[in-house]
Amino acid sequence: MTSLRPVLVAAALCLAPLAAHAADACFSACLKPRMAAPDVDDQTIREALSACRARCEEATRARLVAAGGGSALACAPSPLSPGEFRKVRSASPSVVGLAGAFLWEVDNVLPDKVIRRVEISTQNMSLQEVAMTAAGIAPPGERATFLVPHVGDGYPAVRLSSRVVAIYACPAR
């Protein structure tokens, strides 16, 4: 059990930014108890990340439909303008890499758009550029977690080279 202690401490430090902004955010509230389990390993962490993201997205989807915003779920998302991209990127906390997963809690500061997808660029094990996407639902004024669960973790530079290159959204109404 002693060998897991550094892993749990590292996981707690990596997740601190996720909980710092909104202590009661759905994703953070869901993930915190799962990370406290004594048998946490990378696969368990990735499963917990995916389960919490799905649970929170389901709640957001239901809330959006109940508020009459269901059309934002049916449209084909289009890329944000460079100015909108910068607004969202600067309003949102930094991305987090954990257990081979890419996480970004996005604060949607755009009053007229529902953010639906985030695209990242990274490198594969052959150091070739690849694009990966994370789907989600971030209504105006809300925060949502976008997750890519299997980002290459072989070379340290692969993990560090991952970056957000595009954000896609639909009209809010």
Coordinates of C-alpha atoms in Angstrom, one line a residue:
M1 CA 0.0 0.0 0.0
T2 CA 2.9 2.4 0.6
S3 CA 3.7 2.4 -3.1
L4 CA 0.3 3.9 -3.9
R5 CA 0.8 6.9 -1.6
P6 CA 2.8 8.9 -4.2
V7 CA 0.3 8.2 -6.9
L8 CA -2.6 9.4 -4.7
V9 CA -0.7 12.5 -3.7
A10 CA 0.1 13.3 -7.3
A11 CA -3.5 12.7 -8.3
A12 CA -4.7 15.0 -5.6
L13 CA -2.3 17.8 -6.7
C14 CA -3.3 17.4 -10.4
L15 CA -7.0 17.5 -9.5
A16 CA -6.7 20.6 -7.2
P17 CA -7.3 23.0 -10.1
L18 CA -10.5 21.2 -11.0
A19 CA -12.0 21.7 -7.5
A20 CA -10.5 25.1 -6.8
H21 CA -12.8 27.3 -8.9
A22 CA -16.2 25.7 -7.9
A23 CA -16.1 23.4 -5.0
D24 CA -19.6 22.1 -5.7
A25 CA -19.1 21.5 -9.5
C26 CA -20.7 18.3 -10.6
F27 CA -17.5 16.7 -11.9
S28 CA -15.4 17.5 -8.9
A29 CA -18.1 16.4 -6.5
C30 CA -18.4 13.1 -8.4
L31 CA -14.7 12.4 -8.7
K32 CA -13.4 13.3 -5.2
P33 CA -14.8 10.2 -3.4
R34 CA -13.7 7.9 -6.2
M35 CA -10.1 9.2 -5.9
A36 CA -10.0 8.5 -2.2
A37 CA -10.3 4.7 -2.7
P38 CA -7.3 2.7 -1.5
D39 CA -6.9 0.7 -4.8
V40 CA -6.7 3.6 -7.3
D41 CA -4.6 2.9 -10.4
D42 CA -4.5 4.5 -13.8
Q43 CA -7.3 2.4 -15.3
T44 CA -9.5 3.0 -12.3
I45 CA -8.8 6.8 -12.6
R46 CA -9.7 6.8 -16.3
E47 CA -12.9 4.8 -15.6
A48 CA -13.8 7.3 -12.8
L49 CA -13.1 10.3 -15.1
S50 CA -15.3 8.8 -17.8
A51 CA -18.1 7.9 -15.5
C52 CA -18.2 11.3 -13.8
R53 CA -18.1 13.1 -17.1
A54 CA -21.0 11.0 -18.4
R55 CA -23.0 11.5 -15.3
C56 CA -22.6 15.3 -15.3
E57 CA -23.3 15.5 -19.1
E58 CA -26.5 13.6 -18.6
A59 CA -27.7 16.1 -15.9
T60 CA -26.7 19.1 -18.1
R61 CA -28.5 17.6 -21.1
A62 CA -31.7 17.1 -19.1
R63 CA -31.5 20.7 -17.7
L64 CA -30.9 22.2 -21.2
V65 CA -33.8 20.3 -22.7
A66 CA -36.1 21.3 -19.8
A67 CA -35.1 24.9 -20.4
G68 CA -36.0 24.7 -24.1
G69 CA -32.4 24.5 -25.4
G70 CA -32.7 21.1 -27.0
S71 CA -32.0 22.5 -30.5
A72 CA -28.4 23.2 -29.4
L73 CA -28.0 19.4 -28.9
A74 CA -29.3 18.6 -32.4
C75 CA -27.1 21.0 -34.5
A76 CA -23.8 20.3 -36.0
P77 CA -21.3 22.4 -34.0
S78 CA -19.2 25.0 -35.8
P79 CA -15.8 26.4 -34.7
L80 CA -15.7 29.5 -32.5
S81 CA -14.2 32.7 -34.0
P82 CA -10.6 33.4 -32.8
G83 CA -12.0 36.1 -30.4
E84 CA -14.6 33.8 -28.9
F85 CA -11.9 31.0 -28.6
R86 CA -9.6 33.4 -26.7
K87 CA -12.5 34.5 -24.3
V88 CA -13.4 30.9 -23.4
R89 CA -9.7 29.8 -23.2
S90 CA -8.8 32.7 -20.9
A91 CA -11.9 32.2 -18.7
S92 CA -11.3 28.5 -18.2
P93 CA -8.7 26.9 -15.9
S94 CA -5.6 25.2 -17.3
V95 CA -5.9 21.7 -18.8
V96 CA -5.0 18.8 -16.6
G97 CA -3.2 15.6 -17.7
L98 CA -3.9 12.6 -15.4
A99 CA -3.4 8.9 -15.9
G100 CA -3.0 9.3 -19.6
A101 CA -6.2 11.4 -19.9
F102 CA -6.6 15.0 -21.0
L103 CA -9.1 17.0 -18.9
W104 CA -10.3 20.6 -19.4
E105 CA -13.0 22.2 -17.3
V106 CA -14.5 24.8 -19.7
D107 CA -16.2 27.9 -18.4
N108 CA -18.6 29.0 -21.1
V109 CA -18.6 32.8 -21.0
L110 CA -20.4 33.1 -24.3
P111 CA -24.0 34.2 -23.7
D112 CA -25.4 32.9 -27.0
K113 CA -23.6 29.6 -27.6
V114 CA -23.6 26.0 -26.1
I115 CA -20.0 24.6 -26.3
R116 CA -20.3 21.0 -27.7
R117 CA -16.8 19.9 -28.6
V118 CA -13.1 20.6 -27.9
E119 CA -10.3 19.6 -30.3
I120 CA -6.8 19.0 -29.1
S121 CA -3.6 18.5 -31.0
T122 CA -1.0 16.1 -29.6
Q123 CA 1.6 13.7 -30.8
N124 CA 1.5 9.9 -31.2
M125 CA 4.3 7.6 -30.2
S126 CA 6.0 8.2 -33.5
L127 CA 5.9 11.9 -32.7
Q128 CA 3.4 12.7 -35.5
E129 CA 0.8 15.3 -35.0
V130 CA -2.7 13.9 -34.3
A131 CA -6.0 15.6 -33.5
M132 CA -8.4 14.3 -30.8
T133 CA -11.8 15.5 -29.8
A134 CA -13.8 15.6 -26.6
A135 CA -17.5 16.0 -26.7
G136 CA -19.6 17.6 -24.0
I137 CA -22.2 20.2 -23.2
A138 CA -21.3 23.6 -21.7
P139 CA -24.4 25.9 -21.8
P140 CA -23.9 29.7 -21.4
G141 CA -22.7 30.6 -18.0
E142 CA -21.9 27.0 -17.0
R143 CA -18.8 24.9 -16.5
A144 CA -18.4 21.4 -18.1
T145 CA -15.6 18.9 -18.2
F146 CA -14.2 17.8 -21.6
L147 CA -12.3 14.6 -21.5
V148 CA -10.0 12.6 -23.9
P149 CA -9.4 9.4 -21.9
H150 CA -6.4 7.9 -23.8
V151 CA -3.8 10.6 -24.7
G152 CA -0.4 9.1 -25.4
D153 CA 1.7 8.8 -22.3
G154 CA 4.9 7.1 -23.5
Y155 CA 7.3 10.0 -24.0
P156 CA 7.2 13.0 -21.6
A157 CA 7.1 15.4 -24.5
V158 CA 3.9 13.8 -25.8
R159 CA 2.0 14.7 -22.7
L160 CA 3.4 18.2 -22.7
S161 CA 2.7 18.9 -26.3
S162 CA -1.1 18.5 -26.0
R163 CA -3.0 21.7 -26.5
V164 CA -6.5 23.0 -27.3
V165 CA -6.6 24.0 -30.9
A166 CA -10.4 24.5 -31.5
I167 CA -13.7 24.8 -29.7
Y168 CA -17.0 24.0 -31.4
A169 CA -20.4 25.4 -30.4
C170 CA -24.0 25.6 -31.4
P171 CA -26.4 28.6 -31.0
A172 CA -28.0 28.5 -27.6
R173 CA -31.6 28.8 -29.0

